[in-house]
């Protein structure tokens, strides 16, 4: 039951924070920086596939080890490290392969991925502790 509670908690936090970030806080930044690359409307099906897969990784690599032997700080740190690695891989690949991919986007995106994944892992941990018994 703990993995399911962790997944639901992490998903709630990640999707809510990402919606605020992409829908309001950083929307203009991304539109300005990536003018010709962004769709008018995102493909929500592809986004859903990303969330399902990525959040499984958050639970497996960040939350479950923290539940086994660590606590909230371990979930937060593991999540932040996973977010840094995943988002840095994505953005470094974009910098290496896409003409004109802005370094500013890469920097902001990696910082965001580090934060949001750490927060989602922490929230997943708390949900598992509260509801996963």
Short mmCIF file of C-alpha atoms in Angstrom, two decimals:
data_model
loop_
_atom_site.label_atom_id
_atom_site.label_comp_id
_atom_site.label_asym_id
_atom_site.label_seq_id
_atom_site.Cartn_x
_atom_site.Cartn_y
_atom_site.Cartn_z
CA UNK A 1 0.00 0.00 0.00
CA UNK A 2 2.91 2.37 0.64
CA UNK A 3 4.06 2.46 -3.00
CA UNK A 4 0.55 3.36 -4.18
CA UNK A 5 0.16 6.09 -1.57
CA UNK A 6 3.64 7.37 -2.45
CA UNK A 7 2.78 7.42 -6.15
CA UNK A 8 -0.49 9.28 -5.62
CA UNK A 9 1.14 11.80 -3.29
CA UNK A 10 4.09 12.39 -5.60
CA UNK A 11 1.81 12.66 -8.63
CA UNK A 12 -0.44 15.19 -6.92
CA UNK A 13 2.51 17.39 -5.94
CA UNK A 14 4.37 17.10 -9.25
CA UNK A 15 1.38 17.73 -11.50
CA UNK A 16 0.10 20.61 -9.36
CA UNK A 17 3.49 22.32 -9.18
CA UNK A 18 4.22 21.72 -12.86
CA UNK A 19 0.82 23.15 -13.83
CA UNK A 20 1.52 26.31 -11.85
CA UNK A 21 5.05 26.56 -13.26
CA UNK A 22 4.24 25.88 -16.90
CA UNK A 23 0.81 27.47 -16.90
CA UNK A 24 1.60 30.71 -15.12
CA UNK A 25 4.95 31.29 -13.45
CA UNK A 26 7.32 30.50 -16.32
CA UNK A 27 4.96 30.39 -19.26
CA UNK A 28 6.08 33.68 -20.80
CA UNK A 29 9.75 32.78 -20.27
CA UNK A 30 9.41 29.54 -22.22
CA UNK A 31 7.32 31.16 -24.97
CA UNK A 32 9.86 33.95 -25.39
CA UNK A 33 12.90 31.68 -25.32
CA UNK A 34 11.50 28.82 -27.42
CA UNK A 35 9.27 30.81 -29.77
CA UNK A 36 9.45 28.59 -32.84
CA UNK A 37 9.64 25.25 -31.06
CA UNK A 38 6.53 25.23 -28.86
CA UNK A 39 3.13 23.95 -29.91
CA UNK A 40 0.13 26.21 -29.44
CA UNK A 41 -1.34 23.50 -27.22
CA UNK A 42 0.74 20.74 -25.62
CA UNK A 43 0.02 17.11 -26.52
CA UNK A 44 -1.61 16.02 -23.27
CA UNK A 45 -1.41 12.32 -24.13
CA UNK A 46 2.36 12.47 -24.45
CA UNK A 47 2.53 14.58 -21.28
CA UNK A 48 0.50 11.94 -19.43
CA UNK A 49 2.88 9.20 -20.56
CA UNK A 50 5.81 11.26 -19.25
CA UNK A 51 4.14 11.82 -15.88
CA UNK A 52 3.25 8.14 -15.43
CA UNK A 53 6.77 6.94 -16.26
CA UNK A 54 8.70 9.69 -14.47
CA UNK A 55 6.65 9.47 -11.28
CA UNK A 56 7.23 5.72 -11.19
CA UNK A 57 10.94 6.55 -11.18
CA UNK A 58 10.46 9.11 -8.41
CA UNK A 59 8.76 6.54 -6.21
CA UNK A 60 11.24 3.75 -7.01
CA UNK A 61 14.48 5.73 -6.81
CA UNK A 62 13.64 8.40 -4.24
CA UNK A 63 10.65 7.56 -2.06
CA UNK A 64 11.02 3.82 -1.49
CA UNK A 65 14.67 4.01 -0.36
CA UNK A 66 13.69 6.80 2.04
CA UNK A 67 10.85 4.71 3.43
CA UNK A 68 13.19 1.74 3.89
CA UNK A 69 15.92 3.62 5.72
CA UNK A 70 16.10 7.31 5.76
CA UNK A 71 13.20 9.60 6.29
CA UNK A 72 11.91 12.76 4.72
CA UNK A 73 15.30 14.40 4.13
CA UNK A 74 16.49 11.34 2.21
CA UNK A 75 13.36 11.40 0.02
CA UNK A 76 13.91 15.09 -0.69
CA UNK A 77 17.61 14.65 -1.48
CA UNK A 78 17.08 11.52 -3.61
CA UNK A 79 14.29 13.25 -5.49
CA UNK A 80 16.33 16.38 -6.06
CA UNK A 81 19.27 14.33 -7.36
CA UNK A 82 16.99 12.34 -9.68
CA UNK A 83 15.44 15.56 -10.94
CA UNK A 84 18.84 17.13 -11.52
CA UNK A 85 20.10 14.09 -13.43
CA UNK A 86 16.96 13.67 -15.55
CA UNK A 87 16.50 17.32 -16.43
CA UNK A 88 20.23 17.92 -16.97
CA UNK A 89 20.32 14.95 -19.35
CA UNK A 90 17.36 16.30 -21.30
CA UNK A 91 18.68 19.86 -21.47
CA UNK A 92 22.29 18.90 -22.23
CA UNK A 93 21.02 16.74 -25.09
CA UNK A 94 18.97 19.67 -26.39
CA UNK A 95 21.99 21.98 -26.16
CA UNK A 96 24.07 19.44 -28.06
CA UNK A 97 21.56 18.64 -30.80
CA UNK A 98 19.18 21.55 -31.36
CA UNK A 99 20.20 24.72 -33.14
CA UNK A 100 19.56 27.74 -31.00
CA UNK A 101 18.44 25.95 -27.85
CA UNK A 102 18.96 28.69 -25.24
CA UNK A 103 21.38 28.05 -22.39
CA UNK A 104 19.07 30.12 -20.18
CA UNK A 105 16.28 27.61 -20.74
CA UNK A 106 18.61 24.74 -19.88
CA UNK A 107 19.70 26.39 -16.62
CA UNK A 108 16.18 27.33 -15.52
CA UNK A 109 14.80 23.93 -16.56
CA UNK A 110 17.43 21.99 -14.61
CA UNK A 111 16.80 24.11 -11.51
CA UNK A 112 13.06 23.54 -11.90
CA UNK A 113 13.46 19.79 -12.39
CA UNK A 114 15.65 19.56 -9.31
CA UNK A 115 13.13 21.44 -7.19
CA UNK A 116 9.91 19.86 -8.45
CA UNK A 117 11.23 16.29 -8.30
CA UNK A 118 12.57 16.81 -4.78
CA UNK A 119 9.26 18.29 -3.67
CA UNK A 120 7.27 15.48 -5.30
CA UNK A 121 9.45 12.85 -3.62
CA UNK A 122 9.03 14.53 -0.23
CA UNK A 123 5.27 14.74 -0.71
CA UNK A 124 5.18 11.12 -1.84
CA UNK A 125 7.10 10.11 1.28
CA UNK A 126 4.68 12.00 3.53
CA UNK A 127 1.68 10.46 1.76
CA UNK A 128 3.13 6.97 2.14
CA UNK A 129 3.77 7.54 5.84
CA UNK A 130 0.29 8.95 6.42
CA UNK A 131 -1.88 6.78 4.17
CA UNK A 132 0.23 3.75 3.29
CA UNK A 133 -0.16 1.64 6.40
#
